Amino acid sequence: GAVILTIRIMDGAHAPITGLTLNTILKSPADSHKDCLVVVTEEKSGVYSGTTHCAAGQWDLDMRALRNGDIVYHSINRIILH
């Protein structure tokens, strides 16, 4: 079924960072053919979310935050979908 991915982005003072464009991909650690693009939009101040139909299991969340076309943040984190 569908899984909702929610990402909160804050600065060092814990203030929400708004107005970013996120490029988000769930990458399969075992098979790149299973990778899933997740379209993420800003739902409220500093909270971005999107829906995916990736299978349950371990994934590498590859997220790039852009402002005016420039990458301002990039992270790759292992996550588990249930």
PDB file of C-alpha atoms in Angstrom:
ATOM      1  CA  GLY A   1       0.000   0.000   0.000  1.00  0.00           C
ATOM      2  CA  ALA A   2       0.848   3.651   0.056  1.00  0.00           C
ATOM      3  CA  VAL A   3       3.376   5.053   2.520  1.00  0.00           C
ATOM      4  CA  ILE A   4       3.548   8.739   3.465  1.00  0.00           C
ATOM      5  CA  LEU A   5       7.056  10.132   3.765  1.00  0.00           C
ATOM      6  CA  THR A   6       7.339  13.242   5.983  1.00  0.00           C
ATOM      7  CA  ILE A   7      10.509  15.337   6.226  1.00  0.00           C
ATOM      8  CA  ARG A   8      10.925  18.228   8.682  1.00  0.00           C
ATOM      9  CA  ILE A   9      13.704  20.680   7.856  1.00  0.00           C
ATOM     10  CA  MET A  10      14.944  23.114  10.506  1.00  0.00           C
ATOM     11  CA  ASP A  11      17.915  25.411  10.930  1.00  0.00           C
ATOM     12  CA  GLY A  12      20.351  25.359  13.854  1.00  0.00           C
ATOM     13  CA  ALA A  13      17.922  27.356  16.022  1.00  0.00           C
ATOM     14  CA  HIS A  14      15.124  24.827  15.252  1.00  0.00           C
ATOM     15  CA  ALA A  15      13.237  27.307  13.071  1.00  0.00           C
ATOM     16  CA  PRO A  16      11.515  25.743  10.040  1.00  0.00           C
ATOM     17  CA  ILE A  17      13.184  26.215   6.670  1.00  0.00           C
ATOM     18  CA  THR A  18      10.573  27.041   4.056  1.00  0.00           C
ATOM     19  CA  GLY A  19      10.403  27.421   0.302  1.00  0.00           C
ATOM     20  CA  LEU A  20      12.682  24.541  -0.662  1.00  0.00           C
ATOM     21  CA  THR A  21      12.290  22.163  -3.569  1.00  0.00           C
ATOM     22  CA  LEU A  22      13.083  18.584  -2.544  1.00  0.00           C
ATOM     23  CA  ASN A  23      14.308  15.916  -4.939  1.00  0.00           C
ATOM     24  CA  THR A  24      13.708  12.672  -3.087  1.00  0.00           C
ATOM     25  CA  ILE A  25      14.459   9.114  -4.160  1.00  0.00           C
ATOM     26  CA  LEU A  26      14.108   5.910  -2.145  1.00  0.00           C
ATOM     27  CA  LYS A  27      16.975   3.740  -3.351  1.00  0.00           C
ATOM     28  CA  SER A  28      16.978  -0.012  -2.886  1.00  0.00           C
ATOM     29  CA  PRO A  29      20.268  -1.133  -1.305  1.00  0.00           C
ATOM     30  CA  ALA A  30      20.028  -4.425  -3.240  1.00  0.00           C
ATOM     31  CA  ASP A  31      18.440  -3.598  -6.619  1.00  0.00           C
ATOM     32  CA  SER A  32      18.501  -0.184  -8.308  1.00  0.00           C
ATOM     33  CA  HIS A  33      15.609  -1.257 -10.552  1.00  0.00           C
ATOM     34  CA  LYS A  34      13.351  -0.968  -7.477  1.00  0.00           C
ATOM     35  CA  ASP A  35      14.237   2.696  -6.775  1.00  0.00           C
ATOM     36  CA  CYS A  36      11.222   4.970  -6.218  1.00  0.00           C
ATOM     37  CA  LEU A  37      10.966   8.675  -6.958  1.00  0.00           C
ATOM     38  CA  VAL A  38       8.908  10.391  -4.240  1.00  0.00           C
ATOM     39  CA  VAL A  39       7.245  13.693  -5.187  1.00  0.00           C
ATOM     40  CA  VAL A  40       7.480  15.783  -2.023  1.00  0.00           C
ATOM     41  CA  THR A  41       5.756  19.136  -1.458  1.00  0.00           C
ATOM     42  CA  GLU A  42       5.756  21.588   1.429  1.00  0.00           C
ATOM     43  CA  GLU A  43       2.616  20.883   3.463  1.00  0.00           C
ATOM     44  CA  LYS A  44       3.248  23.535   6.100  1.00  0.00           C
ATOM     45  CA  SER A  45       6.158  25.659   7.288  1.00  0.00           C
ATOM     46  CA  GLY A  46       9.268  23.443   7.042  1.00  0.00           C
ATOM     47  CA  VAL A  47       7.285  20.182   6.736  1.00  0.00           C
ATOM     48  CA  TYR A  48       7.505  18.391   3.414  1.00  0.00           C
ATOM     49  CA  SER A  49       5.642  15.203   2.528  1.00  0.00           C
ATOM     50  CA  GLY A  50       4.825  12.848  -0.301  1.00  0.00           C
ATOM     51  CA  THR A  51       3.385   9.410  -0.962  1.00  0.00           C
ATOM     52  CA  THR A  52       5.134   6.353  -2.348  1.00  0.00           C
ATOM     53  CA  HIS A  53       4.196   2.776  -3.148  1.00  0.00           C
ATOM     54  CA  CYS A  54       7.629   1.281  -2.422  1.00  0.00           C
ATOM     55  CA  ALA A  55       7.559  -2.094  -0.714  1.00  0.00           C
ATOM     56  CA  ALA A  56       8.236  -2.510   2.999  1.00  0.00           C
ATOM     57  CA  GLY A  57      11.881  -2.960   3.906  1.00  0.00           C
ATOM     58  CA  GLN A  58      15.150  -1.049   4.062  1.00  0.00           C
ATOM     59  CA  TRP A  59      15.756   1.875   1.729  1.00  0.00           C
ATOM     60  CA  ASP A  60      18.335   4.619   1.326  1.00  0.00           C
ATOM     61  CA  LEU A  61      16.550   7.976   1.359  1.00  0.00           C
ATOM     62  CA  ASP A  62      18.501  10.245  -1.015  1.00  0.00           C
ATOM     63  CA  MET A  63      17.228  13.794  -0.461  1.00  0.00           C
ATOM     64  CA  ARG A  64      18.481  16.983  -2.079  1.00  0.00           C
ATOM     65  CA  ALA A  65      17.067  20.333  -0.953  1.00  0.00           C
ATOM     66  CA  LEU A  66      17.273  23.105  -3.532  1.00  0.00           C
ATOM     67  CA  ARG A  67      16.719  26.854  -3.338  1.00  0.00           C
ATOM     68  CA  ASN A  68      16.615  28.759  -6.641  1.00  0.00           C
ATOM     69  CA  GLY A  69      18.015  25.686  -8.398  1.00  0.00           C
ATOM     70  CA  ASP A  70      21.083  25.392  -6.133  1.00  0.00           C
ATOM     71  CA  ILE A  71      21.557  22.406  -3.823  1.00  0.00           C
ATOM     72  CA  VAL A  72      21.651  23.753  -0.272  1.00  0.00           C
ATOM     73  CA  TYR A  73      21.514  20.389   1.502  1.00  0.00           C
ATOM     74  CA  HIS A  74      22.057  16.754   0.526  1.00  0.00           C
ATOM     75  CA  SER A  75      21.698  13.692   2.712  1.00  0.00           C
ATOM     76  CA  ILE A  76      21.469   9.933   2.333  1.00  0.00           C
ATOM     77  CA  ASN A  77      19.934   8.028   5.253  1.00  0.00           C
ATOM     78  CA  ARG A  78      18.945   4.382   5.681  1.00  0.00           C
ATOM     79  CA  ILE A  79      15.264   4.120   6.604  1.00  0.00           C
ATOM     80  CA  ILE A  80      12.795   1.267   7.095  1.00  0.00           C
ATOM     81  CA  LEU A  81       9.308   1.290   5.582  1.00  0.00           C
ATOM     82  CA  HIS A  82       6.633  -0.726   7.347  1.00  0.00           C
TER      83      HIS A  82
END
